[in-house]
PDB file of N, CA and C in Angstrom:
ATOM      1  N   UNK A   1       0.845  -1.165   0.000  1.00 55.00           N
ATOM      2  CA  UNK A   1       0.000   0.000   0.000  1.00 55.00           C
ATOM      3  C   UNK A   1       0.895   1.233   0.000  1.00 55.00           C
ATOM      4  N   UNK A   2       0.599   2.094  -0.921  1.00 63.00           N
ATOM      5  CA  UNK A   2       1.426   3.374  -0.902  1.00 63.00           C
ATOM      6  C   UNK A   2       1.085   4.596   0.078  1.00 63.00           C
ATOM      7  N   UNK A   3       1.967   5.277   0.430  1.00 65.00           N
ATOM      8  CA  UNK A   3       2.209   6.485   1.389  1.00 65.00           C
ATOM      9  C   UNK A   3       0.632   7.143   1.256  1.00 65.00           C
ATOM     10  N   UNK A   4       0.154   6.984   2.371  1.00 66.00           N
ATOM     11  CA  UNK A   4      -1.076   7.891   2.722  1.00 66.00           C
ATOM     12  C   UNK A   4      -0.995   9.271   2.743  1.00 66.00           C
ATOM     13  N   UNK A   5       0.002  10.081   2.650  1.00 74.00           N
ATOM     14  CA  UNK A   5       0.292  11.405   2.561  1.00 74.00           C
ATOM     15  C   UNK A   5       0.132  12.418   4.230  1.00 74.00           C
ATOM     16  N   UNK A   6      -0.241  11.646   5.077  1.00 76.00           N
ATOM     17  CA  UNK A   6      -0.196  12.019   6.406  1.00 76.00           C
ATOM     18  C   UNK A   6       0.763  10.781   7.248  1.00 76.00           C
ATOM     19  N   UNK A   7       1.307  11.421   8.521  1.00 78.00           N
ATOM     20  CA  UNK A   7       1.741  10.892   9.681  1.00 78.00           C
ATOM     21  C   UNK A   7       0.959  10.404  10.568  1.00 78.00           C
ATOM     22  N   UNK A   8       0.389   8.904  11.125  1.00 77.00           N
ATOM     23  CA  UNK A   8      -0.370   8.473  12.052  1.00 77.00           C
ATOM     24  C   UNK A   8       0.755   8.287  13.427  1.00 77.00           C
ATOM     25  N   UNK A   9       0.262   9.040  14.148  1.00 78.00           N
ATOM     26  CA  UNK A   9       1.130   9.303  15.192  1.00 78.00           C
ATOM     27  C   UNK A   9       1.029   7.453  16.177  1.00 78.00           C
ATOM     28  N   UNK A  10       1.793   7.131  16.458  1.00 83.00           N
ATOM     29  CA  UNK A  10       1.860   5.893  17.551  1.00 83.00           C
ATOM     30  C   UNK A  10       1.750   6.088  19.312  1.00 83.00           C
ATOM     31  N   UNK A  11       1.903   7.101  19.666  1.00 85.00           N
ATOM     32  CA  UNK A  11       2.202   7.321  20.941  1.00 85.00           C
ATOM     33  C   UNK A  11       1.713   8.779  21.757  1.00 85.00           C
ATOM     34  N   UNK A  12       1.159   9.221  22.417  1.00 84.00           N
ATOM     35  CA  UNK A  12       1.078  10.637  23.103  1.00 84.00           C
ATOM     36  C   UNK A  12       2.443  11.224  23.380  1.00 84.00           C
ATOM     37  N   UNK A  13       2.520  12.621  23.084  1.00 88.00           N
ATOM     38  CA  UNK A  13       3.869  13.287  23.967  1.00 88.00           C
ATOM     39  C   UNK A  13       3.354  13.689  25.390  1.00 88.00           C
ATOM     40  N   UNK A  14       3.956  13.921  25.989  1.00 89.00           N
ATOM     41  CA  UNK A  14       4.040  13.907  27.846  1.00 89.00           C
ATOM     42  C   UNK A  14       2.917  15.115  27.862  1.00 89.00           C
ATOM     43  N   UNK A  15       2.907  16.447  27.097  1.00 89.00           N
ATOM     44  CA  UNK A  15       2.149  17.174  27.500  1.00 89.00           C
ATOM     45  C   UNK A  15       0.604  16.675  26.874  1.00 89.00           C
ATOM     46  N   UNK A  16       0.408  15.675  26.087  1.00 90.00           N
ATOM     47  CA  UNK A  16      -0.948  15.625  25.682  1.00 90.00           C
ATOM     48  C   UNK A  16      -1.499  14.657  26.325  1.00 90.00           C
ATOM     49  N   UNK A  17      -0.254  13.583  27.928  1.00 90.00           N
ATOM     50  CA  UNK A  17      -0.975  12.882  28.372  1.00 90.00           C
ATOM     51  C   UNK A  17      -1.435  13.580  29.577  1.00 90.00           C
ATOM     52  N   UNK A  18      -0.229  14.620  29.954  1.00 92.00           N
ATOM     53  CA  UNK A  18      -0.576  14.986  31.157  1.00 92.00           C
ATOM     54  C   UNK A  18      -2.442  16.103  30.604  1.00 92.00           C
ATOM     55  N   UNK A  19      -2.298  16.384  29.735  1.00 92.00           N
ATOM     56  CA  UNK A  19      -3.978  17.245  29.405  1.00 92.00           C
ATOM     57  C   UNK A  19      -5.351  16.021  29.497  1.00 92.00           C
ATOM     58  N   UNK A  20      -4.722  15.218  28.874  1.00 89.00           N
ATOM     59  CA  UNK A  20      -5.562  14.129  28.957  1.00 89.00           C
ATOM     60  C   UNK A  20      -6.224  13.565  30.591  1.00 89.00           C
ATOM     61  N   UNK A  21      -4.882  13.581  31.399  1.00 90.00           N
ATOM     62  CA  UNK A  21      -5.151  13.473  32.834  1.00 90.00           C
ATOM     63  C   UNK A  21      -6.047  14.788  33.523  1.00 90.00           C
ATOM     64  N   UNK A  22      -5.381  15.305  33.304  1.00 92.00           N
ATOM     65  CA  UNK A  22      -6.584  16.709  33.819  1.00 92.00           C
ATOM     66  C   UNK A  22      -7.893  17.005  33.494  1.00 92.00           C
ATOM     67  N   UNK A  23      -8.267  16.565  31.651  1.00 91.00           N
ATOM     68  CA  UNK A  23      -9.465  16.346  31.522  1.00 91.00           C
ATOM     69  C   UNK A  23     -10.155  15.391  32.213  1.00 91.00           C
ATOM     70  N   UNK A  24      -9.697  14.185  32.289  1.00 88.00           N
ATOM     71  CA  UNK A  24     -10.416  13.441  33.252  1.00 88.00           C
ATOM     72  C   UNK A  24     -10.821  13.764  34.564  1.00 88.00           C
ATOM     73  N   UNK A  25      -9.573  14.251  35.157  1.00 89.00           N
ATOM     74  CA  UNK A  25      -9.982  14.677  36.523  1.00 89.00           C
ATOM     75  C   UNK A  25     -10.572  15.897  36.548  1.00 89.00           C
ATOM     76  N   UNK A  26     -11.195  16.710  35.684  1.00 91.00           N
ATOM     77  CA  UNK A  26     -11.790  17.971  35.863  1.00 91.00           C
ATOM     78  C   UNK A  26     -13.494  16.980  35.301  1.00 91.00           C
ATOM     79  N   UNK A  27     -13.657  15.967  35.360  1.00 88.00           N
ATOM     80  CA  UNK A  27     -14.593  15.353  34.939  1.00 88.00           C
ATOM     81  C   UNK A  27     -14.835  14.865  33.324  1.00 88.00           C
ATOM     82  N   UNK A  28     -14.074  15.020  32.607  1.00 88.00           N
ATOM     83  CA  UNK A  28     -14.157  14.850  30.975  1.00 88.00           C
ATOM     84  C   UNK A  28     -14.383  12.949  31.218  1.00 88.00           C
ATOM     85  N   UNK A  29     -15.406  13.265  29.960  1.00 84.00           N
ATOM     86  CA  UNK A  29     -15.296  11.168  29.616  1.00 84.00           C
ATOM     87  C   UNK A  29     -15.684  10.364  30.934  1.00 84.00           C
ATOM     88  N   UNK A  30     -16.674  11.459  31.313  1.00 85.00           N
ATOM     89  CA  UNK A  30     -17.655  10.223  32.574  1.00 85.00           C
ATOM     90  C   UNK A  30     -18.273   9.226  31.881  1.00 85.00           C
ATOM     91  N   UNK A  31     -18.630   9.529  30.197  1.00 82.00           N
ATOM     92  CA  UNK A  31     -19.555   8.188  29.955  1.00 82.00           C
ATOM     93  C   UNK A  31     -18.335   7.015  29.557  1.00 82.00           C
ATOM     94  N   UNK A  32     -17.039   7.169  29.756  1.00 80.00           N
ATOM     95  CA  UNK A  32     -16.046   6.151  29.774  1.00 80.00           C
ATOM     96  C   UNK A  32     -16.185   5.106  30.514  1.00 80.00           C
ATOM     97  N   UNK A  33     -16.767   5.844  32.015  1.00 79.00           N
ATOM     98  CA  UNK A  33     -16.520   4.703  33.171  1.00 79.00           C
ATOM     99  C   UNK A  33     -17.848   4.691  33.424  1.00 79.00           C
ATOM    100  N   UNK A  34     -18.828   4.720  32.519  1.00 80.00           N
ATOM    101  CA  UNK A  34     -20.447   4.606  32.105  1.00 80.00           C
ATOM    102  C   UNK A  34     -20.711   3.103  32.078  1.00 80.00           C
ATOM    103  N   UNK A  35     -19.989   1.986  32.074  1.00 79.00           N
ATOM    104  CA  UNK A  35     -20.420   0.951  31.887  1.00 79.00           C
ATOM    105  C   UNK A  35     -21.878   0.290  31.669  1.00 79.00           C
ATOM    106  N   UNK A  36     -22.017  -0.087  30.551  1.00 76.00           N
ATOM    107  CA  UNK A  36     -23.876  -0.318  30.549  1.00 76.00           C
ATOM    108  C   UNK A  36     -24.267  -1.507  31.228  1.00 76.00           C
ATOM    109  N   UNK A  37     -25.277  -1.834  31.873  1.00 76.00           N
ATOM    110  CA  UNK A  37     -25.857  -3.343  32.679  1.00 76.00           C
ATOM    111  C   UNK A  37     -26.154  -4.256  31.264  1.00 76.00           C
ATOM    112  N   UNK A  38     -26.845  -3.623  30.195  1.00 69.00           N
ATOM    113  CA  UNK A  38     -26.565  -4.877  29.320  1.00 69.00           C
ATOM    114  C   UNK A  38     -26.749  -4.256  28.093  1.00 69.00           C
ATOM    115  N   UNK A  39     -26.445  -5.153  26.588  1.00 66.00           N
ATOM    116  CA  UNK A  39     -26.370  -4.597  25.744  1.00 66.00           C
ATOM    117  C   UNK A  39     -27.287  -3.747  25.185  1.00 66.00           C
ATOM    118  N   UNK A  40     -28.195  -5.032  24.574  1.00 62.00           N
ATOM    119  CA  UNK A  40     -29.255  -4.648  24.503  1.00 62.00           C
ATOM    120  C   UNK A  40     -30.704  -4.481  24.723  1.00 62.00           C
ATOM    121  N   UNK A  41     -32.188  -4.346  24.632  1.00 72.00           N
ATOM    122  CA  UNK A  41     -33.404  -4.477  25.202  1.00 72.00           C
ATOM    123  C   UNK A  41     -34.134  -4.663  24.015  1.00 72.00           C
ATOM    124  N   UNK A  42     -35.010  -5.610  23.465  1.00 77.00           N
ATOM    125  CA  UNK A  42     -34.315  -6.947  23.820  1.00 77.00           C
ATOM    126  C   UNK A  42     -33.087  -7.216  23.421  1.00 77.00           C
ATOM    127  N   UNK A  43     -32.732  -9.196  23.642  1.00 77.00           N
ATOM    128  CA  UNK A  43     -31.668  -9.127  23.003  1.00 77.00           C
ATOM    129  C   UNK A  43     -31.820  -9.427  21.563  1.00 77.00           C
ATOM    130  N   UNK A  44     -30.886  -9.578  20.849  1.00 77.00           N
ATOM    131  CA  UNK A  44     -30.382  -8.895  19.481  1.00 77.00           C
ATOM    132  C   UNK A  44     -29.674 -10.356  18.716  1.00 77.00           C
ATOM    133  N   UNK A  45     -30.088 -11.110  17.732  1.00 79.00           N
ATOM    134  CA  UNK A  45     -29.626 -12.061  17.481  1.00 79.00           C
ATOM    135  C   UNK A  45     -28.242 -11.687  16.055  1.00 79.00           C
ATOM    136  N   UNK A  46     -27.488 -12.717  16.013  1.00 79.00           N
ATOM    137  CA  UNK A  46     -26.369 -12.157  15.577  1.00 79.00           C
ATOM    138  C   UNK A  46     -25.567 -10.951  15.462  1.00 79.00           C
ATOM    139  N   UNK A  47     -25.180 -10.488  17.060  1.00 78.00           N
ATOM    140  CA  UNK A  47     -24.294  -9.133  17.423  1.00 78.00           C
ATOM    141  C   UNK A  47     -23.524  -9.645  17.701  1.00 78.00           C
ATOM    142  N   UNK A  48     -23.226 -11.186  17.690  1.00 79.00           N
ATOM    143  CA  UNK A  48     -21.703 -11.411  18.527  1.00 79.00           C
ATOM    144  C   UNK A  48     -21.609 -11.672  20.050  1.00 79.00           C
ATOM    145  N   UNK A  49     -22.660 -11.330  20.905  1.00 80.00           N
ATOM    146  CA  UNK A  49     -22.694 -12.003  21.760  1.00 80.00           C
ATOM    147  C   UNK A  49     -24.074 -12.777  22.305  1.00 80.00           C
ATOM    148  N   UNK A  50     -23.937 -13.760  23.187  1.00 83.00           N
ATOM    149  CA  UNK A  50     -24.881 -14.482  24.245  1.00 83.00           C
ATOM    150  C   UNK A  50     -25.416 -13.634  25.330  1.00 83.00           C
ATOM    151  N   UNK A  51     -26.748 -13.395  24.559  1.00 81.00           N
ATOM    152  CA  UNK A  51     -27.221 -12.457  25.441  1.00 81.00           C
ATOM    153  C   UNK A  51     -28.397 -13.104  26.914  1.00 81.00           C
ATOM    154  N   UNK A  52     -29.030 -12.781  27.720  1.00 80.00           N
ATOM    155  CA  UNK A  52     -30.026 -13.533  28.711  1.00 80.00           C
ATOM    156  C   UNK A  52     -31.245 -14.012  27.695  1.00 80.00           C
ATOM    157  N   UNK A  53     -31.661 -15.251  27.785  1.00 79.00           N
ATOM    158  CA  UNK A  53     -32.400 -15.161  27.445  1.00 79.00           C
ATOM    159  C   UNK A  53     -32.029 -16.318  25.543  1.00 79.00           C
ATOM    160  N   UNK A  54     -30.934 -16.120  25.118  1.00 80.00           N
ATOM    161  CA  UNK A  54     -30.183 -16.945  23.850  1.00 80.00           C
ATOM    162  C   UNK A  54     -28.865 -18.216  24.383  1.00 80.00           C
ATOM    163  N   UNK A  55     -29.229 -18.894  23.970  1.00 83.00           N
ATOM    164  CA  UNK A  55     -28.730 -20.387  23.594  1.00 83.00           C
ATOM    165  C   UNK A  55     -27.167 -20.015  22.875  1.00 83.00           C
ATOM    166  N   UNK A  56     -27.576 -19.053  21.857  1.00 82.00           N
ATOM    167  CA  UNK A  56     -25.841 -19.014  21.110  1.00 82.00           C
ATOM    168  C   UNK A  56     -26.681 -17.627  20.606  1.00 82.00           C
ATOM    169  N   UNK A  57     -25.147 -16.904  20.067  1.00 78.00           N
ATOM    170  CA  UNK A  57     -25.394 -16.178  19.094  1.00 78.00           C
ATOM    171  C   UNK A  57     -25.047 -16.379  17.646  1.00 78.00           C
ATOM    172  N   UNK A  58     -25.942 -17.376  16.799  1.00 76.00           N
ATOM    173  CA  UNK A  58     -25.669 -18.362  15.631  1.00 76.00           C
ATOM    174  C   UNK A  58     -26.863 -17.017  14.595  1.00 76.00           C
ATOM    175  N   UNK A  59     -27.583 -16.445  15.468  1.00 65.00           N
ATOM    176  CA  UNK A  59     -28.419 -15.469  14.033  1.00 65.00           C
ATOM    177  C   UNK A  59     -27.935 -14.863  12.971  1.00 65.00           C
ATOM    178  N   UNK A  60     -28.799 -14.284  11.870  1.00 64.00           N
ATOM    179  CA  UNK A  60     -27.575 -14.001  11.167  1.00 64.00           C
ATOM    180  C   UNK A  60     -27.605 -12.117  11.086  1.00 64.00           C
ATOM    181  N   UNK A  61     -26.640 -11.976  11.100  1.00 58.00           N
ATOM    182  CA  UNK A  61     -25.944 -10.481  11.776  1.00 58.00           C
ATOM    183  C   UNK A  61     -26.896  -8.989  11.027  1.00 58.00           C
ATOM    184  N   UNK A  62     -27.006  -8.091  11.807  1.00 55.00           N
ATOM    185  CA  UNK A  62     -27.963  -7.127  11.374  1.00 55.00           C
ATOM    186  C   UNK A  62     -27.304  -6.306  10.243  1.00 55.00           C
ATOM    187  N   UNK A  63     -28.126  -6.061   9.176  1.00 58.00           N
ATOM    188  CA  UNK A  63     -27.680  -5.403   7.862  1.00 58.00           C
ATOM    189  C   UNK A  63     -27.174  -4.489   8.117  1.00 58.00           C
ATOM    190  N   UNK A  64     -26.261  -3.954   8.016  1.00 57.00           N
ATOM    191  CA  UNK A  64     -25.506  -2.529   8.262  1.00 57.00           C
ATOM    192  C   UNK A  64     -24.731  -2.420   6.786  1.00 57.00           C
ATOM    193  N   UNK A  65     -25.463  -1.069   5.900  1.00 59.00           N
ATOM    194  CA  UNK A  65     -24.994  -0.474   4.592  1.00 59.00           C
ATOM    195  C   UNK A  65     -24.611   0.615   4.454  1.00 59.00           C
ATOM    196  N   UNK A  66     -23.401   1.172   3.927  1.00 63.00           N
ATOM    197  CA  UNK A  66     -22.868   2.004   3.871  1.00 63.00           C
ATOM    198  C   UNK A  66     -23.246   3.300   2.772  1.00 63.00           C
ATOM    199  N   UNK A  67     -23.102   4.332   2.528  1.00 60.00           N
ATOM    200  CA  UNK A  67     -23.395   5.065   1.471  1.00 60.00           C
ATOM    201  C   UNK A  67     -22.866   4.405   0.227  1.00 60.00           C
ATOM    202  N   UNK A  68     -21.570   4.083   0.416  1.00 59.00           N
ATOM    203  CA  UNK A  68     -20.528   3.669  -0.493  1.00 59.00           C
ATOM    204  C   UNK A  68     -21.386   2.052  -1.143  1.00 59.00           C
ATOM    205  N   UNK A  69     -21.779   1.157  -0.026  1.00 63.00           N
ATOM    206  CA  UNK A  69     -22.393   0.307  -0.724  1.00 63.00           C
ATOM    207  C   UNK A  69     -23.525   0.265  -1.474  1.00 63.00           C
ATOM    208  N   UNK A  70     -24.170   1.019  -1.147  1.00 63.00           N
ATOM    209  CA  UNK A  70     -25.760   1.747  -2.328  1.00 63.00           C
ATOM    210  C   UNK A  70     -25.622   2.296  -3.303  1.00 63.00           C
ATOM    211  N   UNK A  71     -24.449   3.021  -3.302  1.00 63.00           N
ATOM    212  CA  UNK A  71     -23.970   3.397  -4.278  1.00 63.00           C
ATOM    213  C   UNK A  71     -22.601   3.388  -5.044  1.00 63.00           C
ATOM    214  N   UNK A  72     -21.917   2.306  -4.341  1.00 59.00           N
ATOM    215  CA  UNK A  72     -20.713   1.649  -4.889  1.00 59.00           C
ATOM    216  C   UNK A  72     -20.449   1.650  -6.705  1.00 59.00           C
ATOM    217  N   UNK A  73     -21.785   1.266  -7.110  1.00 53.00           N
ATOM    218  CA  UNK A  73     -21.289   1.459  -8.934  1.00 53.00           C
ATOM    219  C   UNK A  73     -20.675   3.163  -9.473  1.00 53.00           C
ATOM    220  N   UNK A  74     -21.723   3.743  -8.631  1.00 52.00           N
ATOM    221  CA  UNK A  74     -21.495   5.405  -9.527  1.00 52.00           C
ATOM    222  C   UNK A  74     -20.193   6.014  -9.061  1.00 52.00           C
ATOM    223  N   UNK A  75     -19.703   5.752  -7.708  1.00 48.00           N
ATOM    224  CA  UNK A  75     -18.517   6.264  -7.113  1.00 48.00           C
ATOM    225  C   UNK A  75     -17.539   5.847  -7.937  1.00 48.00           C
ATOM    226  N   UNK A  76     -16.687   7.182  -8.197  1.00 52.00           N
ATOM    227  CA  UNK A  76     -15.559   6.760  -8.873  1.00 52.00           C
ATOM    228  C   UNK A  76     -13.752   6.292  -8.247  1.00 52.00           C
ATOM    229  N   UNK A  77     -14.319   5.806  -7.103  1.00 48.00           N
ATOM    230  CA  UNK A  77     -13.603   5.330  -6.160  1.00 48.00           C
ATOM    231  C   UNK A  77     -13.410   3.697  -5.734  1.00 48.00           C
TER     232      UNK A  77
END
């Protein structure tokens, strides 16, 4: 694959972890430690997991289509 024309950075520098720490502790990204009680209501057959109530999750997985796939022929991409 050829050069994407940008830099994907790998790592934080010290001052964007220490901002990162302060946002948190000034309250930023409470819905981080939001943990949900369950996925979904009901449950949801083929998402990948065993939900209360399912035997397996063997269903078959919910349609999810993209712009690009509806219209995949006309894009000249």
């Amino acid at each position: 694959m050829g050069d994407t024309g940008y830099y994907l950075p790998t790592k934080f520098s010290k001052c964007d972890i220490e901002e990162y720490h302060e946002f948190l502790n000034n309250g930023g990204g409470v819905c981080l430690f939001n943990k949900p009680s369950k996925l979904l209501d009901p449950p949801e057959c083929g998402n990948g997991f065993v939900e209360t109530g399912e035997e397996c999750d063997c269903g078959a997985p919910a349609v999810s289509l993209t712009l690009h796939d509806l219209l995949g022929a006309a894009l000249p991409f």
